[in-house]
Coordinates of C-alpha atoms in Angstrom, one line a residue:
M809 CA -44.4 -17.7 -57.9
L810 CA -41.9 -19.6 -55.8
T811 CA -42.5 -23.3 -55.5
T812 CA -42.5 -25.0 -52.0
D813 CA -38.8 -26.2 -52.7
K814 CA -37.6 -22.9 -53.7
R815 CA -39.4 -21.2 -50.6
I816 CA -37.5 -24.0 -48.5
K817 CA -33.8 -23.3 -50.1
K818 CA -34.5 -19.5 -49.6
K819 CA -35.4 -19.6 -46.1
N820 CA -32.4 -22.2 -45.4
S821 CA -30.2 -19.5 -47.2
G822 CA -31.5 -17.0 -44.9
W823 CA -30.6 -18.9 -41.9
K824 CA -27.2 -19.8 -43.0
G825 CA -26.5 -16.3 -43.7
I826 CA -27.7 -15.3 -40.1
A827 CA -25.3 -18.4 -38.7
V828 CA -22.3 -17.0 -40.6
I829 CA -23.0 -13.4 -39.4
G830 CA -23.4 -14.7 -35.9
M831 CA -20.0 -16.8 -36.0
I832 CA -18.1 -13.9 -37.5
T833 CA -19.3 -11.6 -34.7
I834 CA -18.4 -14.1 -32.1
L835 CA -14.6 -14.3 -33.6
I836 CA -14.4 -10.6 -33.9
V837 CA -15.3 -10.2 -30.1
I838 CA -13.0 -13.0 -29.0
A839 CA -10.3 -11.3 -31.1
L840 CA -10.7 -7.9 -29.5
R841 CA -10.8 -9.5 -26.0
I842 CA -7.4 -11.5 -26.6
F843 CA -5.6 -8.7 -28.5
L844 CA -7.3 -5.2 -27.6
F845 CA -9.5 -4.8 -24.5
A846 CA -10.7 -6.4 -21.3
S847 CA -13.4 -5.2 -18.9
F848 CA -13.4 -5.7 -15.1
K849 CA -15.4 -4.6 -12.3
I850 CA -13.7 -2.6 -9.1
P851 CA -14.9 -4.5 -5.9
S852 CA -12.8 -2.8 -3.2
L853 CA -11.6 0.6 -2.1
S854 CA -8.0 0.3 -2.6
M855 CA -7.9 2.5 -5.6
E856 CA -9.9 5.3 -4.2
P857 CA -10.6 8.3 -5.4
T858 CA -9.1 7.3 -8.9
L859 CA -11.5 4.0 -9.1
L860 CA -14.5 3.5 -6.9
A861 CA -15.9 0.2 -5.8
G862 CA -18.6 -0.5 -8.6
D863 CA -16.7 1.0 -11.6
F864 CA -16.3 -1.0 -14.7
I865 CA -13.0 -0.4 -16.2
L866 CA -11.8 -0.7 -20.0
V867 CA -8.1 -2.4 -19.9
N868 CA -6.2 -1.6 -22.8
K869 CA -4.2 -4.6 -23.5
L870 CA -2.0 -2.9 -26.4
I871 CA 0.0 -1.4 -23.2
P872 CA 2.3 -3.2 -22.9
G873 CA 1.1 -5.6 -25.4
P874 CA -1.6 -8.4 -25.4
R875 CA -0.4 -11.7 -23.7
I876 CA -1.3 -14.7 -25.5
D877 CA -1.5 -17.2 -22.5
F878 CA -2.0 -20.5 -24.8
L879 CA 1.2 -19.9 -26.7
G880 CA 3.6 -19.6 -23.8
N881 CA 6.8 -22.1 -23.1
K882 CA 6.2 -24.0 -20.1
E883 CA 9.8 -25.6 -20.4
T884 CA 11.2 -22.1 -19.8
N885 CA 8.5 -20.6 -17.9
S886 CA 7.9 -17.9 -20.2
I887 CA 4.9 -16.3 -21.9
F888 CA 4.2 -15.3 -25.3
R889 CA 3.4 -11.3 -25.6
V890 CA 2.6 -9.6 -28.9
P891 CA 4.5 -6.3 -28.9
G892 CA 2.5 -3.5 -27.8
L893 CA 2.2 0.5 -28.5
R894 CA 4.6 1.3 -25.6
A895 CA 6.2 0.1 -22.3
I896 CA 4.7 0.4 -18.9
Q897 CA 5.3 4.0 -17.6
R898 CA 5.4 5.4 -14.0
K899 CA 2.0 6.2 -12.9
D900 CA 0.2 3.7 -15.1
V901 CA -2.9 2.1 -13.5
L902 CA -2.6 -1.6 -14.3
V903 CA -4.5 -4.6 -14.1
F904 CA -2.4 -7.8 -13.4
N905 CA -2.7 -11.2 -11.9
D906 CA -2.3 -11.7 -8.1
P907 CA 1.3 -13.3 -8.2
Y908 CA 0.7 -14.9 -4.8
Y909 CA -3.0 -16.2 -5.0
Q910 CA -3.4 -18.5 -2.0
S911 CA 0.2 -19.3 -2.2
K912 CA 3.8 -18.4 -0.5
V913 CA 5.4 -18.6 -3.8
I914 CA 4.7 -17.0 -7.2
V915 CA 2.0 -18.6 -9.1
R916 CA 0.5 -18.3 -12.6
N917 CA -3.2 -18.0 -11.8
W918 CA -4.5 -16.0 -14.3
N919 CA -8.0 -15.8 -13.0
A920 CA -7.4 -13.7 -9.9
H921 CA -6.9 -10.1 -10.9
Y922 CA -5.7 -7.0 -9.1
V923 CA -5.5 -3.3 -10.1
K924 CA -2.8 -0.8 -8.8
R925 CA -0.8 2.0 -10.0
C926 CA 2.9 1.5 -11.0
I927 CA 5.2 3.6 -9.2
G928 CA 8.5 1.7 -9.4
L929 CA 10.0 0.7 -12.9
P930 CA 12.8 -1.9 -13.7
G931 CA 16.0 -0.1 -13.0
D932 CA 14.6 2.0 -10.1
T933 CA 15.7 1.8 -6.4
L934 CA 12.8 2.7 -4.3
S935 CA 12.8 3.6 -0.7
I936 CA 9.9 5.0 1.8
K937 CA 11.2 7.1 4.6
N938 CA 8.7 8.5 6.9
G939 CA 5.7 7.9 4.6
N940 CA 7.5 9.6 1.5
C941 CA 8.3 7.4 -1.3
F942 CA 11.8 8.1 -3.1
I943 CA 12.8 6.8 -6.6
S944 CA 16.4 7.0 -7.9
N945 CA 17.8 5.8 -11.2
D946 CA 20.2 6.6 -13.8
S947 CA 18.6 9.8 -14.5
T948 CA 16.6 11.1 -11.6
T949 CA 15.8 11.2 -7.9
A950 CA 12.5 12.3 -6.7
V951 CA 9.7 12.0 -4.3
V952 CA 6.8 10.2 -6.2
R953 CA 4.4 9.7 -3.6
K954 CA 3.3 10.1 0.0
Y955 CA 2.1 7.3 1.8
Q956 CA 1.3 9.6 5.0
D957 CA -2.5 10.3 5.5
E958 CA -4.5 11.1 8.3
N959 CA -6.4 7.8 8.6
R960 CA -3.4 5.8 8.5
L961 CA -1.3 8.0 10.9
A962 CA -4.3 7.7 13.4
I963 CA -4.0 4.0 13.7
A964 CA -1.6 2.7 16.1
S965 CA 0.9 -0.1 15.3
T966 CA -1.0 -3.0 13.9
Q967 CA -0.2 -6.3 12.4
Y968 CA -0.6 -4.7 8.9
D969 CA 2.4 -2.0 9.7
T970 CA 5.0 -4.7 9.2
P971 CA 4.7 -6.4 6.0
R972 CA 5.1 -10.2 6.6
M973 CA 7.3 -10.9 3.5
F974 CA 9.8 -8.2 4.9
K975 CA 9.5 -8.8 8.5
S976 CA 13.0 -10.1 8.8
L977 CA 14.3 -6.8 7.5
G978 CA 12.6 -4.7 10.0
W979 CA 10.8 -2.9 7.1
T980 CA 7.2 -1.2 7.7
V981 CA 4.9 0.4 5.3
H982 CA 6.0 3.7 6.2
N983 CA 9.9 3.2 6.5
F984 CA 10.5 0.5 3.6
G985 CA 13.5 -0.3 1.6
S986 CA 15.8 0.6 -0.2
I987 CA 14.9 -2.0 -2.7
Y988 CA 16.3 -2.3 -6.5
I989 CA 13.9 -3.3 -8.9
P990 CA 15.4 -5.7 -11.4
R991 CA 15.3 -5.3 -15.2
K992 CA 15.9 -8.2 -17.7
G993 CA 19.7 -8.8 -17.8
D994 CA 20.6 -7.3 -14.4
R995 CA 23.1 -9.5 -12.5
I996 CA 22.7 -9.2 -8.7
T997 CA 25.2 -10.6 -6.0
L998 CA 23.3 -12.5 -3.2
D999 CA 23.8 -11.4 0.5
S1000 CA 21.8 -12.0 3.7
V1001 CA 19.8 -9.0 3.0
N1002 CA 19.0 -9.0 -0.6
R1003 CA 18.3 -12.9 -0.4
H1004 CA 15.0 -12.0 1.5
I1005 CA 14.0 -9.5 -1.4
Y1006 CA 14.7 -11.7 -4.4
A1007 CA 14.7 -15.3 -3.3
R1008 CA 11.0 -15.7 -4.3
L1009 CA 11.7 -13.9 -7.7
I1010 CA 14.6 -16.1 -8.5
E1011 CA 12.6 -19.4 -7.3
Y1012 CA 10.0 -18.2 -9.8
E1013 CA 12.4 -17.9 -12.8
T1014 CA 14.2 -21.0 -12.2
D1015 CA 11.5 -23.3 -10.6
K1016 CA 14.1 -24.2 -8.2
K1017 CA 14.4 -23.7 -4.3
M1018 CA 16.8 -21.3 -2.9
T1019 CA 18.3 -22.4 0.7
E1020 CA 21.0 -21.0 2.9
M1021 CA 23.8 -22.8 4.4
D1022 CA 27.0 -21.6 6.2
G1023 CA 26.6 -18.4 4.5
L1024 CA 26.3 -19.7 1.0
F1025 CA 23.2 -19.9 -1.1
Y1026 CA 21.8 -22.8 -3.2
L1027 CA 19.4 -23.4 -5.9
D1028 CA 18.5 -26.9 -5.2
T1029 CA 22.0 -28.2 -4.9
D1030 CA 23.8 -25.8 -7.3
L1031 CA 25.7 -23.0 -5.7
C1032 CA 24.5 -19.6 -6.4
S1033 CA 26.5 -16.4 -5.4
A1034 CA 24.9 -14.2 -8.0
Y1035 CA 22.0 -14.3 -10.3
T1036 CA 20.9 -12.7 -13.8
F1037 CA 17.2 -11.8 -13.9
Q1038 CA 15.1 -13.0 -17.0
K1039 CA 12.2 -10.8 -16.5
N1040 CA 11.4 -7.1 -15.6
Y1041 CA 9.8 -6.3 -12.2
Y1042 CA 7.6 -3.4 -11.1
F1043 CA 6.2 -1.9 -7.8
M1044 CA 2.6 -1.6 -7.4
A1045 CA 0.9 0.6 -5.1
G1046 CA -2.9 1.6 -4.3
D1047 CA -3.9 5.0 -4.5
N1048 CA -5.9 4.7 -1.1
S1049 CA -2.8 3.7 0.7
S1050 CA -4.4 3.1 4.1
D1051 CA -6.4 0.1 2.7
S1052 CA -4.1 -1.4 -0.1
K1053 CA -2.2 -4.6 0.1
D1054 CA 0.2 -3.6 -2.6
S1055 CA 4.0 -4.3 -3.3
R1056 CA 4.8 -3.2 0.2
Y1057 CA 3.1 -6.2 1.4
W1058 CA 3.9 -9.0 -1.2
G1059 CA 6.9 -7.5 -3.1
L1060 CA 7.8 -7.1 -6.9
L1061 CA 5.4 -7.7 -9.7
P1062 CA 6.7 -10.0 -12.4
E1063 CA 6.2 -8.2 -15.9
D1064 CA 4.5 -11.7 -17.2
H1065 CA 1.6 -11.2 -14.9
I1066 CA 0.4 -7.7 -16.2
V1067 CA -2.7 -7.7 -18.3
G1068 CA -2.7 -4.1 -19.5
K1069 CA -3.2 -0.5 -18.8
V1070 CA -6.7 1.0 -17.4
S1071 CA -7.8 3.5 -20.1
Y1072 CA -11.4 4.4 -18.9
V1073 CA -14.2 3.9 -16.4
W1074 CA -17.0 2.9 -19.0
K1075 CA -19.9 2.4 -16.4
S1076 CA -20.1 2.9 -12.6
I1077 CA -22.8 1.6 -10.5
D1078 CA -22.9 2.6 -6.6
P1079 CA -22.7 -0.7 -4.8
N1080 CA -24.8 0.7 -1.9
S1081 CA -27.8 2.4 -3.7
N1082 CA -27.2 0.3 -7.0
K1083 CA -27.8 3.6 -8.7
Y1084 CA -26.0 4.6 -11.9
R1085 CA -23.2 7.2 -11.3
F1086 CA -23.4 8.8 -14.8
D1087 CA -20.9 11.5 -13.9
R1088 CA -18.3 8.7 -14.2
F1089 CA -19.2 7.2 -17.4
F1090 CA -16.6 7.2 -20.0
K1091 CA -14.2 8.8 -17.6
S1092 CA -10.4 8.8 -18.7
L1093 CA -7.7 7.8 -16.4
D1094 CA -5.5 9.8 -18.7
E1095 CA -6.8 13.2 -17.4

């Protein structure tokens, strides 16, 4: 028969075991969220019909690799990313941080997230002509998507037809570019046209202000006739092109803003009826 002291020790030992298991479970969950997966809820219609408002998505951080934010180097304006399974591919659906969150310059706000499809990769030259998006690069030239749809074409010219960032170039959402998407190491000569395309990217990478004076370009006070990019960039688009503010409006996405690739819809709730959409449970985006 156990004495009172032995009973107390056994009870305390049991609680300690439960506490240890609980802490290990918490650490495993934290590690999974940092290195492997994240979950987000879709709030809008911009990715219909692929993703619906009320979908809960599972994001695979192993593509392109988990970003460890607290290990970044503030002095060089660089992040730390663990090598992943593969690089971003065209047509991947990605979750990324809003590069222009409440700002006219690129910011690092890791709390604001978007989900769009990647249609332009580093090294591509992209243009949209009469609603058809063309991609050309070292190996191919192809139409990768159509921006023309009945809803959009039925709308007369509005403030949204002319992207504010590219207004000075005369581009519209249906006639856009051409625009070269920089890859790390690319060197681009600056002129009066591509200054409008790349100035904010260069300012983000250098943390300096670009100005133009007498046809010459300066970063702060340093003359800058050409620039070598330090990061890869991507062109992102919503599947529901008539209701998507994407790279046609705010420009190219820096690679360090990417969280990961959307793999599954693991749960879905209709926001109008609050009913489960069971047919969307564990729906793969790789189908």
